[in-house]
Amino acid sequence: GNSVTQMEGPVTLSEEAFLTINCTYTATGYPSLFWYVQYPGEGLQLLLKATKADDKGSNKGFEATYRKETTSFHLEKGSVQVSDSAVYFCALSPMGANSKLTFGKGITLSVRP
Amino acid sequence: DAGVTQSPTHLIKTRGQQVTLRCSPKSGHDTVSWYQQALGQGPQFIFQYYEEEERQRGNFPDRFSGHQFPNYSSELNVNALLLGDSALYLCASSLPAWAPQKNTGELFFGEGSRLTVL
């Protein structure tokens, strides 16, 4: 079946540090890949997505590239801010559109001033 | 424009009881999905409703059932509650089939209903 594996957390960084959060997946065919973020006291919201191999999703300074050869979708940001403190979830959708999402366990990011 | 709204936000039940959670989708959305998020885990797909029918289902027992109304709002019902049903229940909605953005796969989530089973 489909699965998503995220690196273990939590992660604590200083402001302006470089961020990498690893995500690998197992799926048949060509899933769509997503990063969702959950800020304190808020619902999950889409951060970025990629629907085919070699696509790069980007938003709010975050980037992730769909790597089919390594079945990965690592999240990166060059300079994190305190406001980026949140829980980050990697997810996949096997049909890419309006389909059920399989989520990783999530990782908590805390950014210190 | 209201987003996805869920009620109640918190509730406490005892084992064996039944619970109903409610969800109103984002304006213009016709598809509703429900997820269970246990503490420290990612959300797990329960089922999806479209045109008032259950379209997809995850690996959850029949104690979990749902309904979608003509106005696209939805309910999640859980019977014979177990301690392990304690979790945050998330509702998510998405665009209609005819919308050009349909294939983004983006879901819009509510803040959830936190259920505690004692």
Short mmCIF file of C-alpha atoms in Angstrom, two decimals:
data_model
loop_
_atom_site.label_atom_id
_atom_site.label_comp_id
_atom_site.label_asym_id
_atom_site.label_seq_id
_atom_site.Cartn_x
_atom_site.Cartn_y
_atom_site.Cartn_z
CA GLY A 1 0.00 0.00 0.00
CA ASN A 2 0.89 3.66 -0.04
CA SER A 3 2.98 5.12 2.74
CA VAL A 4 4.88 8.29 3.62
CA THR A 5 7.90 8.40 5.89
CA GLN A 6 9.10 11.62 7.47
CA MET A 7 12.27 12.19 9.43
CA GLU A 8 11.95 12.05 13.19
CA GLY A 9 11.44 15.27 15.06
CA PRO A 10 11.12 17.68 16.66
CA VAL A 11 13.44 20.12 14.92
CA THR A 12 14.64 23.29 16.59
CA LEU A 13 16.46 25.95 14.56
CA SER A 14 17.61 29.49 15.05
CA GLU A 15 16.07 32.22 12.94
CA GLU A 16 17.64 32.51 9.45
CA ALA A 17 18.96 28.95 9.56
CA PHE A 18 18.59 26.59 6.60
CA LEU A 19 15.81 24.02 6.86
CA THR A 20 15.55 20.56 5.36
CA ILE A 21 12.77 18.15 6.29
CA ASN A 22 13.08 14.76 4.67
CA CYS A 23 10.15 12.87 3.18
CA THR A 24 10.14 9.61 1.25
CA TYR A 25 7.20 7.71 -0.09
CA THR A 26 6.05 4.33 -1.32
CA ALA A 27 3.32 4.23 -3.92
CA THR A 28 2.39 2.56 -7.17
CA GLY A 29 2.17 4.65 -10.29
CA TYR A 30 2.62 8.39 -10.19
CA PRO A 31 1.17 9.95 -7.06
CA SER A 32 0.84 13.65 -6.43
CA LEU A 33 2.88 14.90 -3.50
CA PHE A 34 2.06 17.57 -0.96
CA TRP A 35 3.35 19.40 2.05
CA TYR A 36 0.70 20.55 4.50
CA VAL A 37 1.38 22.80 7.48
CA GLN A 38 -0.49 23.13 10.75
CA TYR A 39 0.16 26.37 12.63
CA PRO A 40 -0.71 26.46 16.33
CA GLY A 41 -4.47 26.69 16.82
CA GLU A 42 -5.24 26.41 13.12
CA GLY A 43 -6.33 23.74 10.68
CA LEU A 44 -4.09 22.00 8.19
CA GLN A 45 -3.35 24.07 5.11
CA LEU A 46 -1.62 23.27 1.88
CA LEU A 47 1.93 24.65 1.71
CA LEU A 48 2.99 23.35 -1.70
CA LYS A 49 2.47 20.50 -4.11
CA ALA A 50 3.94 18.70 -7.11
CA THR A 51 1.98 16.50 -9.45
CA LYS A 52 4.66 14.84 -11.59
CA ALA A 53 8.29 13.83 -11.51
CA ASP A 54 10.85 16.66 -11.44
CA ASP A 55 8.17 19.25 -10.63
CA LYS A 56 9.20 21.77 -8.01
CA GLY A 57 6.54 23.10 -5.68
CA SER A 58 7.19 26.40 -3.95
CA ASN A 59 5.40 28.78 -1.62
CA LYS A 60 6.38 31.28 1.11
CA GLY A 61 10.07 30.60 0.51
CA PHE A 62 9.64 26.83 0.90
CA GLU A 63 10.53 24.46 -1.94
CA ALA A 64 10.28 20.74 -2.60
CA THR A 65 11.18 18.77 -5.73
CA TYR A 66 9.40 15.55 -6.77
CA ARG A 67 12.21 13.01 -7.18
CA LYS A 68 10.85 9.77 -8.58
CA GLU A 69 14.23 8.07 -8.77
CA THR A 70 14.69 8.44 -5.02
CA THR A 71 10.95 8.51 -4.17
CA SER A 72 11.50 11.67 -2.18
CA PHE A 73 9.93 15.08 -1.69
CA HIS A 74 12.18 16.89 0.78
CA LEU A 75 11.08 20.30 2.06
CA GLU A 76 13.65 23.11 2.13
CA LYS A 77 13.81 26.76 3.09
CA GLY A 78 16.88 28.92 2.91
CA SER A 79 16.16 31.13 5.93
CA VAL A 80 13.51 30.21 8.46
CA GLN A 81 11.56 32.70 10.53
CA VAL A 82 9.94 32.41 13.94
CA SER A 83 6.58 32.48 12.17
CA ASP A 84 7.48 29.19 10.42
CA SER A 85 7.11 27.35 13.72
CA ALA A 86 4.46 24.73 13.03
CA VAL A 87 3.87 21.04 12.35
CA TYR A 88 4.72 19.95 8.79
CA PHE A 89 3.12 16.94 7.11
CA CYS A 90 4.21 15.28 3.90
CA ALA A 91 1.39 13.55 2.03
CA LEU A 92 0.61 11.76 -1.21
CA SER A 93 -2.48 11.25 -3.30
CA PRO A 94 -2.52 8.24 -5.60
CA MET A 95 -4.80 9.78 -8.19
CA GLY A 96 -3.72 13.37 -7.81
CA ALA A 97 -7.13 14.92 -7.75
CA ASN A 98 -9.64 15.02 -4.97
CA SER A 99 -8.49 11.68 -3.72
CA LYS A 100 -7.68 10.40 -0.27
CA LEU A 101 -4.39 11.60 1.14
CA THR A 102 -1.87 9.41 2.91
CA PHE A 103 0.03 11.49 5.46
CA GLY A 104 3.33 11.06 7.20
CA LYS A 105 3.49 11.41 10.97
CA GLY A 106 4.41 15.06 10.83
CA ILE A 107 7.33 16.91 12.28
CA THR A 108 7.28 19.84 14.68
CA LEU A 109 9.51 22.76 13.77
CA SER A 110 10.39 25.36 16.39
CA VAL A 111 12.33 28.44 15.33
CA ARG A 112 14.11 30.47 18.02
CA PRO A 113 14.57 34.23 17.65
CA ASP B 1 -15.72 33.65 2.67
CA ALA B 2 -16.09 31.11 5.45
CA GLY B 3 -13.73 28.20 5.35
CA VAL B 4 -14.48 24.71 6.55
CA THR B 5 -16.32 24.80 9.87
CA GLN B 6 -16.68 21.93 12.29
CA SER B 7 -18.69 21.39 15.44
CA PRO B 8 -18.35 20.75 18.25
CA THR B 9 -14.73 21.77 18.82
CA HIS B 10 -14.34 19.57 21.88
CA LEU B 11 -16.40 16.79 23.41
CA ILE B 12 -16.07 14.06 25.99
CA LYS B 13 -17.86 10.72 25.77
CA THR B 14 -17.69 7.44 27.61
CA ARG B 15 -17.03 4.01 26.17
CA GLY B 16 -19.99 2.51 24.36
CA GLN B 17 -21.62 5.84 23.60
CA GLN B 18 -22.28 7.25 20.17
CA VAL B 19 -21.09 10.58 18.77
CA THR B 20 -22.01 12.78 15.81
CA LEU B 21 -19.61 15.35 14.41
CA ARG B 22 -20.63 17.99 11.91
CA CYS B 23 -18.91 19.76 9.06
CA SER B 24 -19.80 22.59 6.71
CA PRO B 25 -17.55 22.73 3.65
CA LYS B 26 -15.94 25.81 2.23
CA SER B 27 -18.31 27.79 0.02
CA GLY B 28 -18.45 26.32 -3.48
CA HIS B 29 -17.07 22.94 -2.45
CA ASP B 30 -19.09 19.78 -2.98
CA THR B 31 -16.80 17.01 -1.75
CA VAL B 32 -16.17 16.31 1.91
CA SER B 33 -13.59 13.97 3.43
CA TRP B 34 -13.09 12.96 7.05
CA TYR B 35 -9.78 12.17 8.73
CA GLN B 36 -8.80 10.89 12.17
CA GLN B 37 -5.63 12.32 13.72
CA ALA B 38 -4.41 10.51 16.80
CA LEU B 39 -2.01 12.35 19.10
CA GLY B 40 1.44 12.58 17.54
CA GLN B 41 0.33 10.99 14.28
CA GLY B 42 -0.60 12.19 10.84
CA PRO B 43 -4.25 12.28 9.77
CA GLN B 44 -5.73 9.00 8.53
CA PHE B 45 -8.42 8.93 5.87
CA ILE B 46 -11.81 7.67 7.05
CA PHE B 47 -14.07 8.28 4.05
CA GLN B 48 -15.12 10.75 1.37
CA TYR B 49 -18.57 11.94 0.35
CA TYR B 50 -19.65 13.35 -2.98
CA GLU B 51 -23.20 13.78 -4.28
CA GLU B 52 -24.49 12.44 -0.95
CA GLU B 53 -22.78 9.09 -1.41
CA GLU B 54 -19.73 7.53 0.18
CA ARG B 55 -17.18 7.38 -2.65
CA GLN B 56 -14.03 6.12 -0.97
CA ARG B 57 -13.33 4.56 2.39
CA GLY B 58 -10.20 4.01 4.41
CA ASN B 59 -9.41 1.17 6.76
CA PHE B 60 -11.98 1.96 9.45
CA PRO B 61 -14.65 -0.36 10.89
CA ASP B 62 -18.35 -0.05 10.18
CA ARG B 63 -18.78 1.73 13.52
CA PHE B 64 -17.69 4.78 11.56
CA SER B 65 -20.43 6.02 9.26
CA GLY B 66 -21.29 9.27 7.60
CA HIS B 67 -23.78 11.26 5.69
CA GLN B 68 -23.78 14.15 3.26
CA PHE B 69 -26.73 16.48 2.92
CA PRO B 70 -28.03 18.27 -0.20
CA ASN B 71 -26.29 21.47 0.93
CA TYR B 72 -22.98 19.50 0.92
CA SER B 73 -22.58 19.59 4.70
CA SER B 74 -21.64 16.30 6.31
CA GLU B 75 -21.81 14.31 9.51
CA LEU B 76 -19.49 11.69 10.93
CA ASN B 77 -21.05 9.17 13.29
CA VAL B 78 -19.13 6.80 15.51
CA ASN B 79 -20.99 4.07 17.39
CA ALA B 80 -19.91 1.96 20.35
CA LEU B 81 -17.02 4.28 21.19
CA LEU B 82 -13.72 2.79 22.26
CA LEU B 83 -10.90 4.46 24.17
CA GLY B 84 -8.84 4.25 20.99
CA ASP B 85 -11.31 6.49 19.17
CA SER B 86 -9.98 9.45 21.14
CA ALA B 87 -8.51 11.74 18.49
CA LEU B 88 -8.86 14.94 16.54
CA TYR B 89 -11.38 14.45 13.74
CA LEU B 90 -10.73 16.60 10.72
CA CYS B 91 -13.10 17.48 7.94
CA ALA B 92 -11.76 18.58 4.57
CA SER B 93 -13.55 19.90 1.51
CA SER B 94 -12.55 20.33 -2.10
CA LEU B 95 -13.67 21.83 -5.39
CA PRO B 96 -16.39 20.52 -7.67
CA ALA B 97 -15.57 18.07 -10.43
CA TRP B 98 -16.11 20.67 -13.15
CA ALA B 99 -13.74 23.25 -11.64
CA PRO B 100 -10.54 23.72 -13.67
CA GLN B 101 -8.57 23.61 -10.45
CA LYS B 102 -9.99 20.19 -9.63
CA ASN B 103 -6.81 18.33 -10.42
CA THR B 104 -4.70 20.14 -7.86
CA GLY B 105 -5.80 17.66 -5.24
CA GLU B 106 -5.84 20.43 -2.63
CA LEU B 107 -8.01 19.85 0.39
CA PHE B 108 -9.18 22.62 2.71
CA PHE B 109 -9.28 21.50 6.32
CA GLY B 110 -11.31 22.63 9.29
CA GLU B 111 -9.77 23.02 12.73
CA GLY B 112 -11.21 19.73 13.86
CA SER B 113 -13.34 18.24 16.62
CA ARG B 114 -11.36 16.82 19.51
CA LEU B 115 -13.04 13.73 20.90
CA THR B 116 -12.03 12.27 24.24
CA VAL B 117 -13.41 8.86 25.17
CA LEU B 118 -13.23 7.97 28.87
#
